[in-house]
Short mmCIF file of C-alpha atoms in Angstrom, two decimals:
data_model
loop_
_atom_site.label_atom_id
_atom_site.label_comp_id
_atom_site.label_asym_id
_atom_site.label_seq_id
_atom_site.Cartn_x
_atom_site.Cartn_y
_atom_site.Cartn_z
CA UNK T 50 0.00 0.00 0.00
CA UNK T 51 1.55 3.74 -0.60
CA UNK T 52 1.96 5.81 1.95
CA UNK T 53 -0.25 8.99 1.99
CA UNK T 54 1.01 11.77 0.39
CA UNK T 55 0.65 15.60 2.56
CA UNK T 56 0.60 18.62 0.12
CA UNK T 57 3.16 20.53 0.72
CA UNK T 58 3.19 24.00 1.37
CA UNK T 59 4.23 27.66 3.56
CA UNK T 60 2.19 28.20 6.31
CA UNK T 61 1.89 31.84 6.48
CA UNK T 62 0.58 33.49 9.99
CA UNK T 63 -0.01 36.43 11.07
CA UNK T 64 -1.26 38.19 7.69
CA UNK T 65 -3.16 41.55 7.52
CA UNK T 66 -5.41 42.91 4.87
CA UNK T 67 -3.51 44.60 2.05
CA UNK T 68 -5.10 47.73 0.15
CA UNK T 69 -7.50 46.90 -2.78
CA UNK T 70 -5.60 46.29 -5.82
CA UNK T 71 -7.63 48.44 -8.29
CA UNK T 72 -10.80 50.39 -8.12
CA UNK T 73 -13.32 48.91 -5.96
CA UNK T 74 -16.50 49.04 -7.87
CA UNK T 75 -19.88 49.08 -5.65
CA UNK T 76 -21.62 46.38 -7.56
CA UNK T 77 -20.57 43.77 -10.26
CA UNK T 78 -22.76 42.50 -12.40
CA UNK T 79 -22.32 39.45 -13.88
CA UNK T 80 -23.60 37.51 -17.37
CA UNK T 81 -26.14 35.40 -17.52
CA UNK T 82 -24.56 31.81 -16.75
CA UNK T 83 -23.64 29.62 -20.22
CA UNK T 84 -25.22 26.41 -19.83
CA UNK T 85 -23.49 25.45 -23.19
CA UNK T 86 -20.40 23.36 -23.09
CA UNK T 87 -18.28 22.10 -20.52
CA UNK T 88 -17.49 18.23 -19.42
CA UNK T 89 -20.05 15.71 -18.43
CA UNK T 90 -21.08 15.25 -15.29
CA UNK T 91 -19.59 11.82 -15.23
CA UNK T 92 -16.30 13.23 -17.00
CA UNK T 93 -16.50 15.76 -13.95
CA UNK T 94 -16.61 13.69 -11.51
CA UNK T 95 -13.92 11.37 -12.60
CA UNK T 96 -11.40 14.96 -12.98
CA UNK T 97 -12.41 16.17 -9.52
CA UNK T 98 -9.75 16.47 -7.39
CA UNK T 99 -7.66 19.01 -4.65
CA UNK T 100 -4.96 21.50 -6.40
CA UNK T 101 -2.72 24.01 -4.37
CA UNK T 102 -0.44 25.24 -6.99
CA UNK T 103 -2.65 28.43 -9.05
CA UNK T 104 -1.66 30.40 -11.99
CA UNK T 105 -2.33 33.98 -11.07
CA UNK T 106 -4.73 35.01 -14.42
CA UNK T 107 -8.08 36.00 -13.22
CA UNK T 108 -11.05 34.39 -14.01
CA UNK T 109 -13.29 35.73 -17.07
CA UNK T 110 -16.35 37.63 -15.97
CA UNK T 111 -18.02 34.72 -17.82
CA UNK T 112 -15.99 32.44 -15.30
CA UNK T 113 -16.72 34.30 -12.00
CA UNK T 114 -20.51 34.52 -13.22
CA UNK T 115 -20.25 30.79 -14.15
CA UNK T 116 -18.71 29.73 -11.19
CA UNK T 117 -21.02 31.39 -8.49
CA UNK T 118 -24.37 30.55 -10.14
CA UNK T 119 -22.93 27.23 -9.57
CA UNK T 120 -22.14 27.45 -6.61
CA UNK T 121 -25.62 28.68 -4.94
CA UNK T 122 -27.37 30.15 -8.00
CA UNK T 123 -31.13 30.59 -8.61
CA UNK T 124 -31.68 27.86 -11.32
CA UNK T 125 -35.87 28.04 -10.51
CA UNK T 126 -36.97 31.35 -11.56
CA UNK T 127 -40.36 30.91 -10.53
CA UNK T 128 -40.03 29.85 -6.62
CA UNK T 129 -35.78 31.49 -5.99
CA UNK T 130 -34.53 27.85 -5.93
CA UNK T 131 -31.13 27.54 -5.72
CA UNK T 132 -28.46 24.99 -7.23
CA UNK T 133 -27.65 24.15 -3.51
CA UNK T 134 -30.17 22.74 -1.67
CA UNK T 135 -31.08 24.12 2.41
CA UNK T 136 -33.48 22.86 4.55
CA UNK T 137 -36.78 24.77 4.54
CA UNK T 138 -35.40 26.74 1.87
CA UNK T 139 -33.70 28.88 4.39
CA UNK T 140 -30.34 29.42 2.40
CA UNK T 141 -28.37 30.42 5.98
CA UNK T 142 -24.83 30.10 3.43
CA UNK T 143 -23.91 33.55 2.38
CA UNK T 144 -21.13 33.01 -0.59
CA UNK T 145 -18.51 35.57 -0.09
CA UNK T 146 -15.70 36.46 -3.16
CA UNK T 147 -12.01 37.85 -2.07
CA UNK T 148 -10.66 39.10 -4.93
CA UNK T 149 -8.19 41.69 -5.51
CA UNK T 150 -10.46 44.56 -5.63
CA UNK T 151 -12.14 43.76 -2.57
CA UNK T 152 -14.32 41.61 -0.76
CA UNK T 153 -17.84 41.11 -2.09
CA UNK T 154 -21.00 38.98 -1.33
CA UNK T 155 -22.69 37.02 -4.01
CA UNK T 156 -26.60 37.91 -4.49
CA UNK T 157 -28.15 35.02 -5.99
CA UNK T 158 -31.36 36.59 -6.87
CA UNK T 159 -29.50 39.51 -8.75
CA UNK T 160 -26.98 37.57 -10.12
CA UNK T 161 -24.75 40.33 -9.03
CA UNK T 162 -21.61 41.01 -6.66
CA UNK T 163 -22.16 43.77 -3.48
CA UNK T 164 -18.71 45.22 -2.02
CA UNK T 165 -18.47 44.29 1.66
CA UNK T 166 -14.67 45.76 2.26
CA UNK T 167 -12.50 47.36 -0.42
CA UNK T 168 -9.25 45.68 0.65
CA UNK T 169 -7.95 42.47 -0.62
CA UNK T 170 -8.31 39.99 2.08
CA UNK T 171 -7.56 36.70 -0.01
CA UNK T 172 -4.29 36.21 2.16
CA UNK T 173 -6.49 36.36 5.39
CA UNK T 174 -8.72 33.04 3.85
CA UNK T 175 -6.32 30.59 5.10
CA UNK T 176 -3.18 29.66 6.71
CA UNK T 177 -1.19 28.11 3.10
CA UNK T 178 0.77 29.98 1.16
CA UNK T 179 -1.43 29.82 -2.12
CA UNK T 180 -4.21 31.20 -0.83
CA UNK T 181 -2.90 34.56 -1.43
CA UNK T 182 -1.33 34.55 -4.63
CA UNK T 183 -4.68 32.37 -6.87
CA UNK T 184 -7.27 35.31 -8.28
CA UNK T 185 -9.62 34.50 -5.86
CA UNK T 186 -10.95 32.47 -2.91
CA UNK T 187 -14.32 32.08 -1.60
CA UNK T 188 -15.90 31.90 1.83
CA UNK T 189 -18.65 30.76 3.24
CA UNK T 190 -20.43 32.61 5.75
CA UNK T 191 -23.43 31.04 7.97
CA UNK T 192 -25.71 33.94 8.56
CA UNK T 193 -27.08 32.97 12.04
CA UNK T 194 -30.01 35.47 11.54
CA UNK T 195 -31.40 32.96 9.37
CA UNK T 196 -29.59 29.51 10.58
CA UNK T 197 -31.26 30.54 13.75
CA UNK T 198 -34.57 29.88 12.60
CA UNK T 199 -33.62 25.97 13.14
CA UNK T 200 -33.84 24.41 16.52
CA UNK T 201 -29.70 24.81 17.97
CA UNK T 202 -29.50 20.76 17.96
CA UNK T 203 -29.94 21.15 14.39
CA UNK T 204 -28.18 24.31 13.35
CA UNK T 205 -24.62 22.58 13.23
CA UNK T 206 -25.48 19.75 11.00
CA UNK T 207 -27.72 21.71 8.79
CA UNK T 208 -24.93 24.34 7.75
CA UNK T 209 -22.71 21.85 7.41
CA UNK T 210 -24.63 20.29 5.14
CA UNK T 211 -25.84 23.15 2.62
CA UNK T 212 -21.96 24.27 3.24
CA UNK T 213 -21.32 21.21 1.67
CA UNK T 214 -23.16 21.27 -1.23
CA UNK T 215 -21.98 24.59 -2.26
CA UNK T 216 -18.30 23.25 -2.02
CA UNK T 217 -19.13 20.02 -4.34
CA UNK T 218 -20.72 22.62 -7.05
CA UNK T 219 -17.68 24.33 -7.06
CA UNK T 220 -15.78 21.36 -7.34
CA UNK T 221 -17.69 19.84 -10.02
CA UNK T 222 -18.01 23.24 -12.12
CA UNK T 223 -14.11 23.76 -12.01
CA UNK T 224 -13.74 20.30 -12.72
CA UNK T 225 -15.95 20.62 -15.93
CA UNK T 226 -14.60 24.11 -16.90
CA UNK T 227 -10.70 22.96 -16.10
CA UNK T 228 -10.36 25.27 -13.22
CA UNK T 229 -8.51 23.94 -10.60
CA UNK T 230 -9.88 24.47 -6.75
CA UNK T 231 -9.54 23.14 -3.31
CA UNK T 232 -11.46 23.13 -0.42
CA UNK T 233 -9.71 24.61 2.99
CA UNK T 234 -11.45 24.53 6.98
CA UNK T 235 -7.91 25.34 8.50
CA UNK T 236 -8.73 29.55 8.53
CA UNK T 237 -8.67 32.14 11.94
CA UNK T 238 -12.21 32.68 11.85
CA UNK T 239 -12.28 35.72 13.80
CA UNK T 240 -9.58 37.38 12.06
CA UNK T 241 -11.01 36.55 8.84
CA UNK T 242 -14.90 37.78 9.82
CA UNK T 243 -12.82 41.05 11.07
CA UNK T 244 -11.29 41.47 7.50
CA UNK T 245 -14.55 40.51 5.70
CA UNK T 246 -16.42 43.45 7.67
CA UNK T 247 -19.19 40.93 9.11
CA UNK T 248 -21.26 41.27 11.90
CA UNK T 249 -21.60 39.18 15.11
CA UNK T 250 -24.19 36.99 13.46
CA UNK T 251 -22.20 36.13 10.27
CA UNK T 252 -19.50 32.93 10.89
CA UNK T 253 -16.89 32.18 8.34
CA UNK T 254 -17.10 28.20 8.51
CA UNK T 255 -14.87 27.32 5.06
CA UNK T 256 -13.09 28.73 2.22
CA UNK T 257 -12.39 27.17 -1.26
CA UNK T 258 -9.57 28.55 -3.16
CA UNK T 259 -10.30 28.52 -7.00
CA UNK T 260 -7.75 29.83 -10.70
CA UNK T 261 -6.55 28.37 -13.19
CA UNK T 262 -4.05 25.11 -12.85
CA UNK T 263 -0.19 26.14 -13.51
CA UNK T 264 0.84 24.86 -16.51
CA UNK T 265 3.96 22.73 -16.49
CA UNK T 266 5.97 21.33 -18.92
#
């Protein structure tokens, strides 16, 4: 049998937000998603796998839009469904995007991008090195104004669970779309929430790093 293999990386500690890169616009909007093309679903699942090493291009608008309807999009006009599923419908998962230009919240129902904090906080999502050099990592946030709404013996296990959905749609899309992402828990969640602006009832629980694969050879 082989022996497990640990990535291997810096662990960077102590980090502090960094001024925005660029212009920190208010809102982006983003394109409708392209349900056109990609890989399989079968053909995604067998490609789906952890990367740490990221190319620093951004992501195409197409890409970011692409990538967060994905993630916890409306895909059911008529009732605000999402792509994710939540018990009751609550949707207590806030998807959060630190880019360069600042740290924005994903609206599903707008299909748009709302500045939290104009600072680039992507070095703040984790403890690795990588995290601060790929275009972008995202974090999810349980809002506890709305998680609340479950009896506590089931507020744990519920987040977890819609938390974990979102991170498997972002897995699967980058795997279709030959991004390259992985999924990270090991974060200073108050430091983080600090950085991120939130409030006391918003919890950073997980972050997924997500770019482009470096090309070798």
């Amino acid at each position: 049998m082989n022996e497990a293999k640990l990535p291997v990386y810096a662990v960077v500690r102590n980090a502090s937000p960094v001024p925005a890169a660029s212009e920190s616009l208010p809102v982006i909007a983003l394109p409708p998603p392209s349900l056109e093309g990609g890989a399989t679903l079968m053909i995604s699942l067998a490609r789906r796998k952890s990367v740490r090493d990221f190319a620093p291009t951004a992501l195409s608008r197409q890409q970011l839009g692409d990538l967060l309807w994905a993630a916890d999009g409306v895909n059911r006009a008529d009732t605000g469904g999402r792509t994710a599923p939540s018990a009751r419908g609550v949707n207590e998962i806030d998807v959060y995007v630190a880019l360069p230009e600042g740290v924005y919240r994903y609206d599903p129902a707008s299909h748009q991008l709302h500045l939290k904090h104009a600072v680039d906080a992507r070095n703040l999502t984790g403890y690795q090195d990588f995290v601060g050099q790929a275009p972008l990592d995202l974090v999810y946030v349980v809002n506890h104004a709305r998680a609340d709404a479950f009896p506590q013996s089931q507020r744990d296990s519920f987040a977890g669970i819609a938390v974990g959905a979102i991170a498997q749609n972002v897995s699967l899309y980058c795997a279709s779309a030959g991004l390259a992402c992985v999924v990270r828990g090991w974060l200073n969640h108050r430091m983080l929430a600090n950085a991120m602006s939130l409030n006391e009832d918003e919890i950073p629980v997980l972050a997924q790093t997500v770019g482009h694969p470096t090309v070798t050879g």
